CSV table of C-alpha atoms in Angstrom, one decimal:
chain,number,residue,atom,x,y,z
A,100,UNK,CA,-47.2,16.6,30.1
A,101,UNK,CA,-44.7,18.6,28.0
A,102,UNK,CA,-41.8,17.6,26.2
A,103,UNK,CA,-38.4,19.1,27.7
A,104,UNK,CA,-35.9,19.4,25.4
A,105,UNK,CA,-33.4,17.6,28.4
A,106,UNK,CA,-34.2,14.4,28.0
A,107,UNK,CA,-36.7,13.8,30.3
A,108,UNK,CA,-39.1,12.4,27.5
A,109,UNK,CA,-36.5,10.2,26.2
A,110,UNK,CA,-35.6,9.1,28.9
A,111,UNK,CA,-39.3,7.9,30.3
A,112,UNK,CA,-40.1,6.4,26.5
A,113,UNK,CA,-36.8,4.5,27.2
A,114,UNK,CA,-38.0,2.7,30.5
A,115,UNK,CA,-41.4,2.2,29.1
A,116,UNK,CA,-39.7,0.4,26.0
A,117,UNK,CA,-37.7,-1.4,28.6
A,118,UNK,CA,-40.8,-2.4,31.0
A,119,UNK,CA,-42.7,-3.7,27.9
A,120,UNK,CA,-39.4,-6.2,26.8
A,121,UNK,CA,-38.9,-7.1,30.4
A,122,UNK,CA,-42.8,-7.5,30.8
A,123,UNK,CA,-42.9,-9.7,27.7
A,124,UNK,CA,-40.1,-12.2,29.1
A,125,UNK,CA,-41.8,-12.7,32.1
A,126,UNK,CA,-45.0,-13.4,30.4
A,127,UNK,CA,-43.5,-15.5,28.2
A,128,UNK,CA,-41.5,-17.0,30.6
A,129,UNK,CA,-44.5,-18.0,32.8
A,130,UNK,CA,-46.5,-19.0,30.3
A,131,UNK,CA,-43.6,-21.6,29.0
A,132,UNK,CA,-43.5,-22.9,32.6
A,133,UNK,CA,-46.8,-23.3,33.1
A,134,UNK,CA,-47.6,-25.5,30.3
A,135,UNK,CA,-44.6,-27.2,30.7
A,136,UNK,CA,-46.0,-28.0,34.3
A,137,UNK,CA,-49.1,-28.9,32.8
A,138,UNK,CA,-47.4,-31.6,29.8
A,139,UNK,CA,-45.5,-33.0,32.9
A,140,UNK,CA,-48.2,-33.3,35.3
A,141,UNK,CA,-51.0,-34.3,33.1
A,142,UNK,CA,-53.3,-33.4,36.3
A,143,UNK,CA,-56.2,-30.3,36.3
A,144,UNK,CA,-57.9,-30.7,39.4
A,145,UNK,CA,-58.2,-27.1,40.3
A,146,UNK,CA,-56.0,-26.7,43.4
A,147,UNK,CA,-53.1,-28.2,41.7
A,148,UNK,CA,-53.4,-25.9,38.8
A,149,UNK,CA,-53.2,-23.0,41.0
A,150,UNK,CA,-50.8,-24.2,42.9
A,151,UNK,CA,-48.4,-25.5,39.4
A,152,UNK,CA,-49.3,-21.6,38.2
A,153,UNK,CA,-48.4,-19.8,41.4
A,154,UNK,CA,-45.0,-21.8,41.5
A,155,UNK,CA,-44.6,-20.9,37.6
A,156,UNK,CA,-45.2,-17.6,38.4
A,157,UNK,CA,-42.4,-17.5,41.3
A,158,UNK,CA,-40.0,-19.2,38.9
A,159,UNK,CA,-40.8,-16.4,36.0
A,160,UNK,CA,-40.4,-14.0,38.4
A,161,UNK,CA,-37.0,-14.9,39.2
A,162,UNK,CA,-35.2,-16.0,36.2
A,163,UNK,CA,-37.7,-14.7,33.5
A,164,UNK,CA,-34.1,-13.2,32.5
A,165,UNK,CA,-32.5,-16.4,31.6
A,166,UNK,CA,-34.6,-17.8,28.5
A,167,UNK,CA,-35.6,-14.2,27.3
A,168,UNK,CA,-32.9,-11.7,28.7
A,169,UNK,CA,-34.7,-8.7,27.1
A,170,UNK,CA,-37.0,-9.8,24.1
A,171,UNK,CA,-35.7,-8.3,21.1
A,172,UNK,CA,-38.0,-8.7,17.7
A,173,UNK,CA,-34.7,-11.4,16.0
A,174,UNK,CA,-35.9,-13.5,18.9
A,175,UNK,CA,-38.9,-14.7,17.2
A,176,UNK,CA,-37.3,-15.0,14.1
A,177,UNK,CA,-34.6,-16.9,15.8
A,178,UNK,CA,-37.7,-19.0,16.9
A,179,UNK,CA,-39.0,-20.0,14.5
A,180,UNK,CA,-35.4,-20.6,12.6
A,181,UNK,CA,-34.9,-23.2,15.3
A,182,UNK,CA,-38.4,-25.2,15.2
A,183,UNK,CA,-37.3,-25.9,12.0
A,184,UNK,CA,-34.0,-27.0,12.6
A,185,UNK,CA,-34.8,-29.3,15.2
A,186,UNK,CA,-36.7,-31.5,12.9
A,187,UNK,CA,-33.1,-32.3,11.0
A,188,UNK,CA,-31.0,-32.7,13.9
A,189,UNK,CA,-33.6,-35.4,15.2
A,190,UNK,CA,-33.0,-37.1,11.5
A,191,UNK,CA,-28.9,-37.0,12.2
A,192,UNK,CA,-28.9,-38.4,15.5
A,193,UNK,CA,-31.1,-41.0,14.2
A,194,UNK,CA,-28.9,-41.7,11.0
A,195,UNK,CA,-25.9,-41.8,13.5
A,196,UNK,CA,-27.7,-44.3,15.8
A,197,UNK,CA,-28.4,-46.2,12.7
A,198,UNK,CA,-24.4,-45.7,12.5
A,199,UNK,CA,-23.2,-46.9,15.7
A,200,UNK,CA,-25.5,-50.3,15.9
A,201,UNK,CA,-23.2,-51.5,12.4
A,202,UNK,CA,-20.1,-50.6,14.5
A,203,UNK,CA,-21.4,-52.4,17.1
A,204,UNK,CA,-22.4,-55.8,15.3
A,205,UNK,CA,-19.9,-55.4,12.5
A,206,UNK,CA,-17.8,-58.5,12.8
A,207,UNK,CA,-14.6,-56.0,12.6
A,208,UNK,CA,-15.8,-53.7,15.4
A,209,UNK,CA,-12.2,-53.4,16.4
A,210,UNK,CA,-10.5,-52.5,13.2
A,211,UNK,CA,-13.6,-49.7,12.4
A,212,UNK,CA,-13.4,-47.7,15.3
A,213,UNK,CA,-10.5,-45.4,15.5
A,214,UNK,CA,-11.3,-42.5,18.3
A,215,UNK,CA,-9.9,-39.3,17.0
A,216,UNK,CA,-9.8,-35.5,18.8
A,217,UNK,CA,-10.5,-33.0,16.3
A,218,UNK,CA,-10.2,-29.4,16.2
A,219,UNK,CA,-11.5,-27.0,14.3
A,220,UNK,CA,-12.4,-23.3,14.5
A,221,UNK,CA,-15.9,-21.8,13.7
A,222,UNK,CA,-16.8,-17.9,13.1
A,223,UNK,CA,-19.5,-18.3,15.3
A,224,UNK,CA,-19.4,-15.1,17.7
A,225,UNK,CA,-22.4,-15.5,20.1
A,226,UNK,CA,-22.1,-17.6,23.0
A,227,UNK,CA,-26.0,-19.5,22.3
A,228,UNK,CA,-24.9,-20.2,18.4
A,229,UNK,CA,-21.9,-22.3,20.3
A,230,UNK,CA,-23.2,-23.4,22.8
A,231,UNK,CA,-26.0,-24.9,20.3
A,232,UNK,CA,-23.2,-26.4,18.0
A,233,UNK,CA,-21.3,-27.9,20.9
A,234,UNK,CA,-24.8,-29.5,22.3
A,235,UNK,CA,-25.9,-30.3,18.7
A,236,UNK,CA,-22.3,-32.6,18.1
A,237,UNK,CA,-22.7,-33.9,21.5
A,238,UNK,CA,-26.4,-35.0,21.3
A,239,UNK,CA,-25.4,-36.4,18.0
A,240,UNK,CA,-24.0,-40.2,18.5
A,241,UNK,CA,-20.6,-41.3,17.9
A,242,UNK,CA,-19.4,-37.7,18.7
A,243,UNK,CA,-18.9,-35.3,22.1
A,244,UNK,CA,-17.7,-32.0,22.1
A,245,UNK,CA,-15.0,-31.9,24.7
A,246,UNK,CA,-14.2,-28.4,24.3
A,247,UNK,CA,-15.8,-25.1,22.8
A,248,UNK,CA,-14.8,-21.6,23.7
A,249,UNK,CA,-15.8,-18.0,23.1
A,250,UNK,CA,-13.8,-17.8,20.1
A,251,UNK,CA,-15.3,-20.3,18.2
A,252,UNK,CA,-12.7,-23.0,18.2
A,253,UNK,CA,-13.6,-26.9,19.0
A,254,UNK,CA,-12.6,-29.7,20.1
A,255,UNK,CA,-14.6,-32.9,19.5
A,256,UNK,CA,-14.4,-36.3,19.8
A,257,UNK,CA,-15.3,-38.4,17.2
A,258,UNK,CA,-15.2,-42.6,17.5
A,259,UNK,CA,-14.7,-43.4,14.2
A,260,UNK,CA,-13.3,-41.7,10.6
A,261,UNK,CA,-16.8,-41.5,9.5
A,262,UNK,CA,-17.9,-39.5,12.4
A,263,UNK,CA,-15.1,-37.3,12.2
A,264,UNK,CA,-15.5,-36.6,8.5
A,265,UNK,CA,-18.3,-34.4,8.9
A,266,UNK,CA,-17.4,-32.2,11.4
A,267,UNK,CA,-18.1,-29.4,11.2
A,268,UNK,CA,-20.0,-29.7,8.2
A,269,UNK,CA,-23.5,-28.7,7.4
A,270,UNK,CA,-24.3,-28.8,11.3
A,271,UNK,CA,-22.3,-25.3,11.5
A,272,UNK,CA,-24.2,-24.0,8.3
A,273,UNK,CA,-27.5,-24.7,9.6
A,274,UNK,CA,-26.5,-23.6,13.5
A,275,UNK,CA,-25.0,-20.4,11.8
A,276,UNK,CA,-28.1,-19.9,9.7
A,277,UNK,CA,-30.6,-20.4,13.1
A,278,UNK,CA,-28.6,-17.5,14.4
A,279,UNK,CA,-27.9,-15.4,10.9
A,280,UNK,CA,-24.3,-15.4,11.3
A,281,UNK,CA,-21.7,-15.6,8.8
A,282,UNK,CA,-19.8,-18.5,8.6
């Protein structure tokens, strides 16, 4: 093959580079499924693996875009960012459950619980670093986020003054950090 100088070789190198990060989705995508279906089956009779691998495949097919639109190289970084900040927001939902049960059997329950709305604007700018904040609040106890949009800005709602004291706080640092953007 030879190498025209309009753009046909670009052009093919292009949709090869393309195939490969669409290729790699899928594959990643299906494999993902299929141990999922695996963990949540706990069966390995051999017909039920090939069917739980055929349906993972149909469901990789489809929406391989949706966990991996097109597999950059930050992705994995990203990855592996994230493994290690689940760990810590386990250990503050667990230091807020710890939280809520005094509120609950304080003998005052009525005098420490103040529910507040609070806003507050973030320089998050893509839509997963949000979305991740807004679920990371929410999953935490004590607080939901009612609101989060494009722009960053938040509205949460927090049940007592403790809870709303550290909002955003260090959540936003290390959501912002996951994602290596600037806060």
């Amino acid at each position: 093959m030879t190498v025209s100088s309009n753009g046909v070789a670009k052009s093919y190198a292009k949709s090869t580079n393309i195939f490969f990060k669409v290729f790699f989705s899928f594959l990643i995508t299906f494999v993902l499924m299929f141990l999922s279906w695996i963990v949540l089956s706990g069966k390995f009779d051999p017909l039920l693996l090939w069917l739980g691998g055929i349906s993972s495949f149909f469901v990789s097919y489809y929406f391989y875009d949706l966990l991996f639109p097109l597999l950059e190289p930050r992705y994995i970084i990203i990855f592996f960012k994230f493994t290690k900040y689940i760990p810590w927001v386990i250990w503050e939902i667990i230091k807020a459950n710890f939280h809520l049960l005094y509120l609950a059997f304080h003998p005052r329950l009525k005098d420490l619980i103040d529910p507040k709305i609070i806003t507050f604007k973030t320089n998050l700018k893509s839509d997963i670093a949000i979305a991740t904040l807004a679920n990371s609040i929410t999953l935490t106890p004590g607080t939901i986020t009612v609101s989060a949009n494009s722009d960053g800005v938040f509205k949460v709602h927090a049940i007592d003054k403790k809870s709303a004291e550290g909002l955003p706080g260090i959540m936003l640092k290390k959501v912002a950090e996951v994602f290596g953007e600037e806060i």
